[in-house]
Each structure stands twice: as C-alpha cells, then as structure tokens.
Coordinates of C-alpha atoms and ligand atoms in Angstrom, one line a residue:
Q1 CA -6.6 -6.9 27.4
S2 CA -8.9 -5.3 30.0
Q3 CA -6.3 -5.8 32.6
E4 CA -4.1 -3.8 30.5
L5 CA -6.2 -1.1 30.1
S6 CA -7.2 -0.7 33.9
Q7 CA -3.4 -0.1 34.5
V8 CA -3.7 3.4 34.6
Q9 CA -6.3 3.7 37.7
I10 CA -9.3 5.9 37.2
D11 CA -12.0 7.0 40.0
Y12 CA -14.8 4.9 38.3
H13 CA -17.7 7.0 39.8
A14 CA -16.1 10.0 39.2
A15 CA -15.7 9.2 35.4
L16 CA -19.1 8.2 35.6
Q17 CA -20.7 11.3 36.6
A18 CA -18.6 13.7 34.6
L19 CA -19.8 11.6 31.4
V20 CA -23.7 12.5 32.9
E21 CA -23.2 15.5 33.1
D22 CA -20.6 16.8 30.8
G23 CA -21.4 14.6 28.1
T24 CA -19.0 14.5 25.1
R25 CA -16.8 17.3 23.8
M26 CA -15.4 17.4 20.1
V27 CA -13.2 20.3 18.7
C28 CA -11.8 19.5 15.5
T29 CA -9.1 20.9 12.9
G30 CA -9.5 20.9 9.1
R31 CA -12.3 23.0 7.2
M32 CA -13.7 19.6 5.4
H33 CA -14.2 16.0 6.0
T34 CA -11.0 15.2 3.8
D35 CA -8.8 17.5 5.9
R36 CA -10.2 16.9 9.6
I37 CA -8.7 15.7 12.8
C38 CA -11.0 15.4 16.0
R39 CA -10.0 15.6 19.4
F40 CA -12.8 14.3 21.8
E41 CA -13.4 14.0 25.7
S42 CA -15.9 11.1 26.4
L43 CA -16.2 9.7 22.7
C44 CA -18.0 6.6 23.4
Y45 CA -18.6 3.5 21.2
S46 CA -20.7 0.6 21.8
T47 CA -19.7 -2.6 20.7
E48 CA -23.0 -4.1 19.9
A49 CA -24.2 -1.1 17.5
E50 CA -20.4 -0.7 16.3
E51 CA -21.0 2.9 16.2
F52 CA -19.6 5.7 18.1
V53 CA -21.8 7.7 20.1
Y54 CA -21.8 11.4 21.0
F55 CA -23.7 12.1 24.5
H56 CA -25.6 15.4 24.5
S57 CA -25.3 17.2 28.1
N58 CA -25.5 20.9 29.0
S59 CA -21.7 21.2 28.9
S60 CA -21.2 19.1 25.7
V61 CA -19.2 20.8 22.8
M62 CA -19.4 19.9 19.2
L63 CA -17.1 22.1 16.6
P64 CA -17.6 22.1 13.7
N65 CA -21.7 22.3 14.5
L66 CA -22.3 20.8 11.0
G67 CA -26.0 19.7 11.2
S68 CA -26.8 17.6 8.6
R69 CA -24.0 18.1 6.6
R70 CA -21.9 16.0 9.3
F71 CA -23.6 13.0 6.8
Q72 CA -22.6 15.0 3.4
P73 CA -20.8 12.5 3.3
A74 CA -19.2 12.3 6.5
L75 CA -17.2 14.0 9.5
L76 CA -13.9 12.7 8.6
D77 CA -12.1 10.3 6.8
L78 CA -10.8 7.7 9.4
S79 CA -7.9 6.4 6.9
S80 CA -5.5 8.3 5.3
V81 CA -6.6 7.7 1.9
E82 CA -8.5 10.7 0.9
D83 CA -12.4 10.6 0.6
H84 CA -12.6 6.6 0.5
N85 CA -16.0 6.0 1.1
T86 CA -15.7 2.7 3.2
Q87 CA -13.4 5.1 5.5
Y88 CA -15.9 7.7 6.7
F89 CA -16.3 8.2 10.7
N90 CA -19.4 9.5 12.0
F91 CA -21.0 9.1 15.5
V92 CA -24.6 8.5 16.9
E93 CA -25.9 11.3 19.2
L94 CA -27.9 10.5 22.4
P95 CA -28.8 12.7 25.2
A96 CA -26.4 11.8 28.2
A97 CA -29.9 11.0 30.2
A98 CA -30.1 7.9 27.9
L99 CA -26.9 6.2 29.7
K100 CA -29.1 5.6 32.7
F101 CA -30.8 2.8 30.4
M102 CA -27.7 1.7 28.8
P103 CA -24.7 -0.7 29.5
K104 CA -22.6 0.5 32.0
P105 CA -19.5 2.5 30.2
V106 CA -16.2 1.0 30.6
F107 CA -13.8 3.8 30.6
V108 CA -10.6 3.8 28.5
P109 CA -7.7 5.8 30.4
D110 CA -5.2 6.0 27.8
V111 CA -5.0 9.0 25.2
A112 CA -6.4 7.4 22.3
L113 CA -5.7 7.7 18.5
I114 CA -8.4 6.1 16.4
A115 CA -8.0 5.4 12.9
N116 CA -8.5 2.9 10.2
R117 CA -5.6 0.8 8.6
F118 CA -6.2 1.0 4.7
N119 CA -4.6 -2.1 3.6
P120 CA -2.5 -3.8 6.5
D121 CA -1.4 -6.7 4.3
N122 CA 0.3 -4.5 1.6
L123 CA 3.6 -3.0 2.8
M124 CA 3.6 0.1 0.4
H125 CA -0.2 0.8 2.2
V126 CA 1.2 0.0 5.4
F127 CA 3.8 2.8 5.4
H128 CA 2.4 5.3 2.9
D129 CA -1.2 5.0 4.4
D130 CA -0.8 3.9 8.3
L131 CA 2.9 4.2 9.8
L132 CA 3.8 7.8 8.3
P133 CA 0.4 9.4 9.0
I134 CA 0.1 7.9 12.0
Y135 CA 3.8 8.8 13.1
Y136 CA 3.2 12.4 12.2
T137 CA -0.4 12.8 13.6
M138 CA 1.3 11.7 17.2
Q139 CA 3.5 14.5 16.1
Q140 CA 0.9 17.2 15.9
F141 CA -1.0 16.4 19.2
S142 CA 1.4 16.4 21.9
D143 CA -0.6 14.2 24.2
L144 CA -0.4 11.5 21.7
D145 CA 2.9 10.8 23.2
L146 CA 4.6 7.1 23.2
E147 CA 2.0 6.2 26.2
A148 CA -1.0 7.0 23.7
R149 CA -3.0 3.9 22.7
L150 CA -3.7 2.7 19.1
F151 CA -7.3 1.7 18.2
F152 CA -7.8 0.4 14.4
M153 CA -11.4 0.3 13.4
E154 CA -11.1 -1.1 10.0
G155 CA -12.0 -4.6 11.3
W156 CA -9.0 -6.5 9.8
S157 CA -7.1 -9.0 11.9
E158 CA -3.4 -7.8 13.2
G159 CA -2.2 -8.6 9.6
V160 CA 1.7 -10.0 8.5
H161 CA 3.0 -6.4 9.6
F162 CA 1.4 -6.0 13.2
D163 CA 5.0 -5.6 14.7
L164 CA 5.5 -2.5 12.7
Y165 CA 2.5 -0.9 14.1
K166 CA 3.7 -2.0 17.6
L167 CA 6.6 0.1 17.2
L168 CA 4.7 3.6 17.5
S169 CA 3.5 3.4 20.9
N170 CA 4.2 1.7 24.0
K171 CA 0.8 0.3 24.4
Q172 CA -0.4 -2.6 22.7
P173 CA -2.7 -1.5 19.8
L174 CA -6.2 -2.8 19.9
L175 CA -8.4 -4.1 16.9
R176 CA -12.1 -3.1 16.4
E177 CA -12.9 -7.2 17.1
Q178 CA -10.9 -6.8 20.2
L179 CA -13.4 -3.9 21.8
K180 CA -16.2 -6.5 22.2
T181 CA -14.2 -8.0 25.0
L182 CA -13.7 -5.0 27.0
G183 CA -17.1 -4.2 27.3
R184 CA -20.7 -3.2 25.7
L185 CA -20.2 0.5 25.8
L186 CA -16.8 1.9 26.0
C187 CA -15.9 5.7 26.6
F188 CA -12.7 7.1 25.5
T189 CA -11.5 9.5 28.1
K190 CA -9.6 11.6 25.7
S191 CA -9.0 10.9 22.1
Y192 CA -8.3 11.8 18.6
V193 CA -10.0 10.6 15.7
G194 CA -8.6 10.5 12.0
L195 CA -5.1 10.8 10.5
S196 CA -2.8 13.2 9.1
K197 CA -2.4 13.2 5.3
I198 CA 0.2 15.7 5.2
T199 CA 3.2 13.1 4.6
T200 CA 1.4 10.8 1.5
W201 CA 2.8 11.3 -2.0
Y202 CA 0.2 8.8 -3.9
Q203 CA -3.2 8.4 -5.1
Y204 CA -4.2 5.3 -5.5
G205 CA -6.4 5.8 -8.6
F206 CA -9.9 5.6 -7.3
V207 CA -11.4 8.4 -9.0
Q208 CA -8.7 9.1 -11.8
P209 CA -5.7 7.1 -12.7
Q210 CA -3.3 6.5 -10.1
G211 CA -0.2 9.1 -9.9
P212 CA 1.6 11.4 -7.4
K213 CA -0.7 13.8 -5.1
A214 CA -1.2 16.9 -6.8
N215 CA 0.1 18.9 -4.0
I216 CA 2.6 16.9 -2.0
L217 CA 3.5 18.5 1.2
V218 CA 6.7 15.8 2.7
S219 CA 10.2 16.4 1.9
G220 CA 12.9 13.7 2.5
N221 CA 13.8 15.3 5.8
E222 CA 10.2 14.1 7.2
I223 CA 10.7 10.4 5.8
R224 CA 14.1 10.0 7.4
Q225 CA 13.3 11.6 10.9
F226 CA 10.5 8.8 10.5
T227 CA 12.8 5.9 9.4
K228 CA 15.3 7.2 11.8
F229 CA 12.7 6.5 14.6
M230 CA 11.6 3.1 13.1
M231 CA 15.2 2.0 12.9
Q232 CA 15.8 3.0 16.8
K233 CA 13.0 0.9 17.3
L234 CA 13.8 -2.1 15.5
N235 CA 17.2 -1.8 17.2
V236 CA 18.8 -1.3 13.7
S237 CA 22.1 0.4 13.5
L238 CA 23.8 1.6 10.4
E239 CA 27.5 0.5 9.5
E240 CA 30.2 3.1 9.5
S241 CA 31.1 4.3 5.8
S242 CA 34.0 2.1 5.9
S243 CA 32.2 -1.4 5.6
E244 CA 31.9 -2.8 2.3
E245 CA 29.6 -1.4 -0.3
Y246 CA 27.2 -3.3 -1.6
I247 CA 23.9 -4.2 -4.1
V248 CA 20.4 -5.6 -2.6
V249 CA 18.3 -7.6 -5.2
F250 CA 14.7 -7.4 -3.1
S251 CA 13.2 -10.2 -4.7
R252 CA 9.3 -11.8 -4.6
T253 CA 9.1 -15.2 -4.4
I254 CA 5.2 -15.7 -5.0
N255 CA 4.4 -13.9 -8.0
R256 CA 6.0 -11.1 -10.2
L257 CA 9.2 -13.0 -10.2
I258 CA 12.6 -12.4 -12.0
L259 CA 13.3 -15.5 -13.8
N260 CA 17.0 -15.3 -14.1
E261 CA 17.9 -13.9 -10.8
A262 CA 20.9 -15.6 -10.4
E263 CA 22.2 -14.2 -13.6
L264 CA 21.3 -10.6 -13.3
I265 CA 23.0 -11.2 -9.4
L266 CA 26.4 -12.2 -11.4
A267 CA 26.0 -9.5 -14.0
L268 CA 25.6 -6.6 -11.2
A269 CA 28.2 -8.1 -8.9
Q270 CA 30.8 -7.9 -12.2
E271 CA 29.5 -4.6 -13.6
F272 CA 29.8 -2.8 -10.1
Q273 CA 32.4 -4.6 -8.8
M274 CA 30.5 -5.0 -5.7
K275 CA 29.0 -7.8 -3.8
T276 CA 25.4 -8.5 -4.5
I277 CA 22.9 -9.9 -2.5
T278 CA 19.6 -11.2 -2.7
I279 CA 16.8 -10.5 0.0
S280 CA 13.1 -11.1 0.2
L281 CA 10.2 -10.5 2.8
E282 CA 9.8 -14.5 3.2
E283 CA 13.3 -15.3 3.8
H284 CA 14.4 -12.3 6.0
S285 CA 13.2 -11.0 8.9
F286 CA 11.9 -7.2 9.1
P287 CA 14.9 -6.0 11.1
D288 CA 17.4 -7.7 8.9
I289 CA 16.1 -6.5 5.8
V290 CA 16.0 -2.7 7.2
R291 CA 19.7 -3.0 7.9
L292 CA 20.5 -4.5 5.0
I293 CA 18.7 -1.6 2.6
G294 CA 20.0 1.0 5.2
N295 CA 23.4 0.1 4.1
A296 CA 23.1 -0.6 0.4
S297 CA 24.7 1.2 -2.5
M298 CA 21.9 -0.1 -4.8
L299 CA 18.1 -1.6 -4.5
V300 CA 17.1 -3.5 -7.5
S301 CA 13.7 -5.1 -7.4
M302 CA 10.5 -5.8 -9.5
H303 CA 7.7 -3.2 -9.3
G304 CA 6.0 -4.1 -6.1
A305 CA 4.8 -2.8 -2.7
Q306 CA 8.2 -3.9 -1.3
L307 CA 9.9 -1.5 -3.2
V308 CA 8.6 1.3 -0.5
L309 CA 11.5 -0.3 2.1
S310 CA 13.5 2.3 -0.2
L311 CA 12.7 4.6 2.3
F312 CA 15.4 3.2 4.5
L313 CA 18.2 3.7 1.8
P314 CA 20.6 5.8 2.7
R315 CA 21.3 9.3 0.9
G316 CA 23.2 9.0 -2.3
A317 CA 21.5 5.4 -3.2
T318 CA 20.1 4.3 -6.2
V319 CA 16.8 2.5 -6.7
V320 CA 16.3 0.2 -9.5
E321 CA 12.5 -0.6 -10.5
L322 CA 11.6 -3.2 -12.8
F323 CA 8.4 -3.2 -15.1
P324 CA 7.1 -6.3 -16.7
Y325 CA 5.9 -6.5 -20.1
A326 CA 3.3 -3.6 -21.4
I327 CA 3.5 -2.0 -18.1
N328 CA 4.4 1.8 -18.6
P329 CA 6.7 2.5 -15.6
E330 CA 5.4 6.3 -16.0
H331 CA 1.8 5.2 -15.1
Y332 CA 2.9 3.3 -12.2
T333 CA 5.0 6.0 -9.5
P334 CA 4.6 5.4 -6.1
Y335 CA 8.3 4.5 -5.4
K336 CA 9.6 7.0 -8.4
T337 CA 7.5 9.5 -6.4
L338 CA 9.2 8.5 -3.1
A339 CA 13.0 8.3 -4.3
T340 CA 12.6 11.7 -6.2
L341 CA 10.8 13.6 -3.3
P342 CA 13.1 16.9 -2.6
G343 CA 15.6 15.7 -0.1
M344 CA 15.5 12.0 -0.2
D345 CA 18.6 12.1 -1.9
L346 CA 18.2 8.9 -4.0
Q347 CA 18.6 8.4 -7.7
Y348 CA 15.6 6.6 -9.7
I349 CA 16.0 4.4 -12.8
A350 CA 13.0 2.5 -14.2
W351 CA 13.7 -0.3 -16.4
Q352 CA 10.7 -2.0 -18.5
N353 CA 10.9 -5.6 -20.3
T354 CA 10.0 -4.7 -24.1
D355 CA 10.5 -7.9 -25.5
R356 CA 7.1 -10.5 -25.3
E357 CA 9.9 -13.4 -25.3
D358 CA 11.1 -12.6 -22.1
T359 CA 7.5 -12.4 -20.3
V360 CA 5.5 -15.7 -19.1
T361 CA 2.0 -14.8 -18.3
Y362 CA -0.6 -16.7 -16.3
P363 CA -4.4 -16.3 -17.7
D364 CA -5.6 -19.5 -16.0
R365 CA -4.8 -18.3 -12.4
P366 CA -7.8 -16.6 -10.4
W367 CA -8.5 -13.0 -11.3
D368 CA -6.8 -11.4 -8.4
Q369 CA -3.7 -13.0 -9.4
G370 CA -4.2 -11.9 -12.9
G371 CA -6.3 -14.5 -14.4
I372 CA -8.2 -13.6 -17.4
A373 CA -10.0 -17.2 -18.0
H374 CA -12.9 -15.7 -16.7
L375 CA -13.5 -12.9 -19.4
D376 CA -15.1 -13.6 -22.7
K377 CA -12.9 -14.9 -25.4
A378 CA -12.5 -11.5 -27.6
E379 CA -11.6 -9.7 -24.6
Q380 CA -9.2 -12.2 -23.6
E381 CA -7.4 -12.0 -27.1
R382 CA -7.3 -8.0 -27.0
I383 CA -5.5 -8.6 -23.9
I384 CA -3.0 -10.8 -25.0
K385 CA -2.6 -9.0 -28.1
S386 CA -1.8 -5.4 -26.3
T387 CA 1.5 -4.0 -25.9
E388 CA 0.4 -1.7 -22.9
V389 CA -2.1 -1.4 -20.3
P390 CA -4.3 1.5 -21.0
R391 CA -4.4 4.0 -18.1
H392 CA -7.2 2.5 -15.5
L393 CA -8.6 3.2 -12.7
C394 CA -8.3 1.1 -9.3
C395 CA -8.3 -2.0 -8.5
R396 CA -9.9 -4.4 -10.4
N397 CA -8.8 -4.1 -14.2
P398 CA -8.1 -7.5 -15.2
E399 CA -5.7 -6.3 -18.3
W400 CA -3.8 -4.3 -15.6
L401 CA -3.7 -7.5 -13.1
F402 CA -2.9 -9.8 -16.2
R403 CA 0.3 -7.5 -16.8
A404 CA 1.3 -6.8 -13.4
Y405 CA 1.5 -10.4 -12.5
Q406 CA 4.1 -11.6 -15.1
D407 CA 7.2 -13.2 -14.5
T408 CA 10.2 -11.7 -16.4
K409 CA 13.6 -12.7 -18.0
V410 CA 15.6 -9.5 -17.3
N411 CA 17.4 -8.8 -20.5
I412 CA 20.6 -8.1 -18.7
P413 CA 22.4 -6.0 -21.0
S414 CA 19.4 -3.5 -21.7
L415 CA 19.2 -3.1 -17.9
I416 CA 23.1 -2.5 -17.8
H417 CA 22.6 0.1 -19.9
V418 CA 19.7 2.0 -18.5
I419 CA 21.2 1.8 -15.1
R420 CA 24.6 3.1 -16.7
Q421 CA 22.9 6.0 -18.4
T422 CA 22.1 7.6 -14.7
V423 CA 24.9 5.6 -12.5
K424 CA 28.5 6.4 -14.3
S425 CA 30.7 5.4 -11.8
K426 CA 30.2 3.0 -8.4
P427 CA 26.6 3.9 -7.0
G428 CA 26.3 6.0 -4.0
P429 CA 25.9 6.2 -0.9
K430 CA 27.8 9.6 -1.1
K431 CA 28.8 11.1 2.1
Q432 CA 26.9 14.0 0.6
K433 CA 27.2 17.8 2.0
W434 CA 23.8 19.1 3.3
S435 CA 22.3 20.4 0.3
G436 CA 19.2 21.5 2.7
S437 CA 17.6 24.2 0.6
L438 CA 16.9 27.7 2.2
Y439 CA 14.8 30.4 0.6
P440 CA 16.1 34.1 0.8
G441 CA 13.8 36.5 2.8
K442 CA 12.7 39.7 1.2
V443 CA 15.0 42.0 0.0
R444 CA 15.0 45.3 2.1
D445 CA 15.0 49.2 1.8
A446 CA 13.9 49.3 -1.8
K447 CA 13.8 53.0 -3.5
C448 CA 13.7 54.3 -6.8
Q449 CA 14.4 57.4 -8.2
A450 CA 13.5 58.6 -11.6
S451 CA 14.9 61.1 -14.2
V452 CA 12.7 62.4 -17.2
Q453 CA 15.1 63.4 -20.3
G454 CA 13.0 65.6 -22.5
T455 CA 9.0 64.5 -23.3
S456 CA 9.6 60.7 -24.6
E457 CA 12.5 59.5 -22.6
A458 CA 12.9 58.4 -18.9
K459 CA 15.1 56.3 -16.6
L460 CA 14.3 54.6 -13.5
S461 CA 17.0 53.8 -11.1
V462 CA 16.0 51.1 -8.1
S463 CA 18.1 50.1 -5.5
W464 CA 17.6 47.5 -2.6
Q465 CA 19.5 45.7 0.5
I466 CA 20.0 42.0 0.4
P467 CA 17.6 39.8 2.4
W468 CA 18.6 39.7 6.0
N469 CA 19.2 36.0 6.3
L470 CA 21.8 36.0 3.8
K471 CA 24.2 37.6 5.8
Y472 CA 24.3 34.4 8.1
L473 CA 24.0 31.6 5.1
K474 CA 26.4 30.5 2.4
V475 CA 24.7 30.9 -0.8
R476 CA 26.9 30.0 -4.0
E477 CA 24.8 32.3 -6.3
V478 CA 22.9 35.5 -5.2
K479 CA 20.4 36.6 -8.2
Y480 CA 17.7 39.3 -7.8
E481 CA 14.7 39.5 -10.0
V482 CA 12.8 42.7 -10.7
W483 CA 9.5 43.1 -12.8
I484 CA 8.4 46.7 -13.9
Q485 CA 4.9 47.2 -14.7
E486 CA 3.3 50.2 -15.6
Q487 CA 0.5 50.9 -13.3
G488 CA -3.2 49.6 -15.0
E489 CA -1.7 47.2 -17.3
N490 CA -1.3 43.1 -16.5
T491 CA 1.8 42.6 -18.4
Y492 CA 5.4 43.5 -16.7
M493 CA 9.2 43.6 -18.2
P494 CA 11.4 40.9 -16.3
Y495 CA 14.7 41.3 -15.5
I496 CA 17.6 39.0 -13.9
L497 CA 20.1 41.2 -12.2
S498 CA 23.2 40.3 -10.2
H499 CA 23.7 43.8 -8.1
Q500 CA 21.6 45.6 -5.8
N501 CA 21.1 48.7 -7.9
H502 CA 19.8 49.1 -11.9
T503 CA 19.2 51.5 -13.9
F504 CA 16.4 50.7 -16.0
S505 CA 15.9 52.9 -19.1
E506 CA 14.2 50.6 -21.8
N507 CA 10.5 51.1 -21.9
I508 CA 10.2 53.8 -19.7
K509 CA 8.3 56.4 -20.2
P510 CA 7.9 59.8 -18.8
F511 CA 5.5 60.8 -16.3
T512 CA 4.1 57.6 -15.7
I513 CA 3.7 55.4 -12.5
Y514 CA 5.3 52.4 -12.4
L515 CA 5.0 49.0 -9.9
V516 CA 8.3 47.4 -9.4
W517 CA 8.3 43.8 -7.8
I518 CA 11.8 42.8 -6.5
R519 CA 12.8 39.4 -5.1
C520 CA 16.1 37.6 -4.2
I521 CA 17.1 34.1 -6.0
F522 CA 19.5 31.7 -4.0
N523 CA 21.3 29.1 -6.2
K524 CA 19.1 29.6 -9.5
N525 CA 15.8 28.2 -8.4
L526 CA 15.4 29.1 -4.7
L527 CA 12.7 31.7 -5.3
G528 CA 12.2 34.2 -2.0
P529 CA 9.0 36.3 -1.6
F530 CA 8.7 39.9 -3.5
A531 CA 9.0 42.7 -1.3
D532 CA 6.5 45.2 -0.3
V533 CA 5.6 46.7 -4.4
L534 CA 7.6 49.9 -5.1
L535 CA 5.4 52.6 -6.6
C536 CA 7.7 54.9 -8.8
S537 CA 6.7 58.0 -11.3
T538 CA 9.0 59.5 -13.7
Ligands
UDP601 N1 4.7 -10.1 -1.8 C1 6.0 -10.6 -1.4 N2 6.2 -11.5 -2.0 C2 5.4 -12.0 -3.2 C3 4.7 -11.2 -3.8 C4 3.8 -10.2 -2.7 O1 6.4 -10.6 -0.3 O2 6.1 -13.0 -3.8 C5 4.2 -8.9 -0.5 C6 4.2 -7.6 -1.4 O3 5.4 -6.6 -0.9 C7 2.9 -6.9 -0.6 C8 1.8 -7.8 -0.3 O4 2.7 -9.1 -0.3 O5 3.4 -6.5 0.5 C9 0.7 -7.8 -1.5 O6 1.7 -8.1 -2.7 P1 0.9 -8.0 -4.1 O7 1.5 -8.3 -5.0 O8 -0.9 -7.9 -3.9 O9 0.8 -5.9 -4.1 P2 2.1 -5.2 -4.9 O10 3.1 -5.9 -4.3 O11 1.7 -5.3 -6.5 O12 1.7 -3.7 -4.4

C-alpha cells in the first residue's frame, strides 16, 4: 500500500518544511456540525493515538474557530447519518514545533476524502448512507475527482460490498486499520472531511421512529445520474426497448423468506403474461443483478435492504414490497420513499401478510435474528399475541426483530388483487415523455387601476404580463393566482384566474389601500414565485 501512495512524487523535505512553517489550514462549509464539510491542508493522523492532529503555526487557519464549542458535541458528522454520536469527527491540537519530537510524518499526496461508512454490510446503508453521499460530495468539490482517494475511518473491514466503493474513484480506498502500515504519523496534503447529506431520504429512527427525512432535497434525476455512473463503471448496458419484458422476484435465501416462491413466480407470470425470474444476492453477481433490474418491468421483494436496488429500475417500472405479518408497511418506508421521490417515475405497491396462518416465526433464534426466548415469559406472550408492532426506535426492539424475521407464505390472490389496483394493464417500463417539471418565473409589469363609484363601491383592475420563461416552454395549462389583501389586515382574498387581467369588485371598498400579490401556476401544481407586491389605492 505504501508503494501505491508514493506514486505521486513529492519533495519530502519541502513538504515537511511547509508543514512545520504553515501548520494545518482548515476552512469549512456549514453552520452546524450536522451540515459541515471541512477542507484541510496538512491535516495529520496519528495511527498510534488513532486521532487526527491539527498543527498550529503562524500561518495556520481554523474556520470556523469554535473554541470549546468544537466539542459540543463535535466539529462534524463523519458519516451521512445525522448527529450519530458514534460518528463524530474532531482533532487534537499541537504546536507545529512539537513535530520535532514526533515520528517522521508520512505524506499522503492524493486528494483525500475522509469519512465513515455507516453499515457497510447492509446494502440499503451502503447506497443510502455511503455511495450516494460520497458520489455527490465528490461532485461538490472539483478536486475530489476520480484521482482522489477515499479513507474510511469507521474501523470496519472491507465488508461484502467493497467492490462498490471501489467504483467511486480510480484509487483503492483505504481503511483505518491499513493506515498503521503506512506510518505512525500520516499527513494529508489536501483533504476533505465529512459527507454531504443532501441526497439522503430516510432517517432510521435513532431519536424518533423511522421515516422519511423531514426535508428531502434529492429527486429522481440525481439518483438516476448516480445510477448511470455506477452502471458505466459496472460495465452494464441497458437493452433496447424491443427486448422481452419481464418481472424480477428478488428473493432472500437466509431469512425473511417467501415460502411459496415457485407458486408466486408462476402466478405473476400468468397474471401479467410475462417471463418472471428470481434473483438473490447470494446467487447472482452484482453486475448481473443490476443488469436484470435495470431492464425489468416489475420488482417484487420482501421488505429488506436488497430493495434499495430498485434505484436501478427503469422509469415506469413497478416496485412491489412484501411485508411479513404484524408489520405495518406505513411504518417502514425507506423503499417507498425512494420509489416515490419526484422524478423517480416508479410505481410503488405495498402488500402485507395479514393472516397468522401464513407466517412462520422463530422465537428460539438469537436475539439479533428475531429470537425472543431471552425475554421474560409475559413479554414473550404479549409479543406473540400482538397483531401489529407498535412504532419504535432503532435498532434492537425485540418485537420488531421477531416480526421482521418471519417467513411468509404469500397469499397469491390477495397480492395479485393489490397489484391490480395500481397496475391495470401490462406493467412499465414506459418510454415516458420527459415529465421534468419547470416552474414559472415571476409575472411582469403588474399594474392596477382603481375606480370609485359613490361612497361604498369601488373596483380594482389588475393586469400583468406572462413570466419571461413561458415563451420558451410548452405548458399544458397556465393559471394565475391573485391575492388581494387590505393593508393592515392579515387575511386576504385568493383568486385563480386564466387571463392576464381581471377587475375585482367584490369586497373592494373605496378609499382603501390594497396589497395585490400575483403568481403564475403551471399545470395546476407548479407554483411560481410572487411578483413584487403591488400597492393599489381606491
Ligand atoms: N441479506 C441477503 N439475503 C438474506 C438476508 C439478508 O442478501 O437472506 C442481505 C440484505 O440484503 C442486507 C444484509 O444481508 O444487505 C443484511 O440483512 P438484514 O436482514 O440484517 O437487514 P435488512 O435487509 O432488514 O435491512
């Protein structure tokens, strides 16, 4: 590994002199530890102390300079999971003069992205917490290109999905354990620390029960740009539309099984008159899985991490998620949220086993596979009697694990019925017209004219011009929303109008000042910004 690092030649003495004279320089983005990413020059890492080191000198920079707030609770989150107390980043400070007494630094010449993977053995976590955030953190900073090197500091070994992480840059990612083999004091010439959370859509329930993130900032477009990149790197190309359409059943082979899989496959093939195939992480290579999902019309699977691969489905395809007995689909929605992101253009269907006869439980397994034998008798009985797992926090709720690791005999008529409520004819992939939604600009040149009739009646004529971008767009329906607010009041009268002018006479009083707010609406739900408020006196 150390040979690999020295591929880029650096002048060791110049680098050491620069470190001693200039110290560490840090400039960060973000206002809180939860949205911060820092760029460093000469950030060091002691592999003996297992701590990052910041060297102070006359030229060092530390922005933000938080003082002891740097420990409340940390400078930043090293993984993309928000504010998780096992994922914090900080450094220890030293004067650059201390370098004289320290091990000789080994310089890392590559631009480094330093972060934690959250749970590299679980595919949902791999994509949602690591791959997408790393990909878009690299997009954010132009020197994090394909020649950058990833450093994973969480302390795990490579894990079963390491090949996926390797696709993100041309250099082998390095793990915390491997740093020891490079030297006692490593100094990163240029590095970025932390991951962008901008693409994450789910919170796992550490402080409140799991669910979609409150403020999702990613759309299907960005997800699909990422999958396009991954497919290129995996050498997976998509078939032409002429090829045969088919359904994929993604099965688990270790736990949470579908007990009547053969029957399910036959039923799907018959109902939709389509070839139906089974895949599993155990029996297929990753590129094969991506190719098979990438061309599928429908993906059917038990709830579970493998369903994150629906991000490789073509637009128009359908995701069918199966939930074991007593597990309310509305309470576990990572894959529903993904499938229904704006612009993902997937149809999502949840099916739940509601029949106790069709479930097989495993009370005697170890607790982490859903066993409950370690609980006291009364609690075991309560769990076995319960018909729905109540909402709970992550991650060790025994009732949840017990139900999550049941096997299920899928009730075929019930499943087909649920799918048919959404999929009327043949399932997707449709060659969809681009449904990208563009928003109107402000209306322009808004004017008003008042006329007073007598002492109690008045009229207000308001007119405006179309938004500037409309003349370059094909829009099905253009409407305008006008709010009329009497000055000093906090209520207003709203109107939806089709034309660019209107005369208001209802509730318009003479000798009054009105504030008029106007915005344009495309296709019923694409609301534009309000133009500057118009002041109109009658
Ligand atoms: N997994 C699998 N086959 C199985 C069970 C699990 O491939 O029969 C994979 C699963 O997709 C995930 C990892 O093993 O990537 C961990 O599974 P676990 O049941 O712990 O998590 P979940 O799928 O519930 O998120």
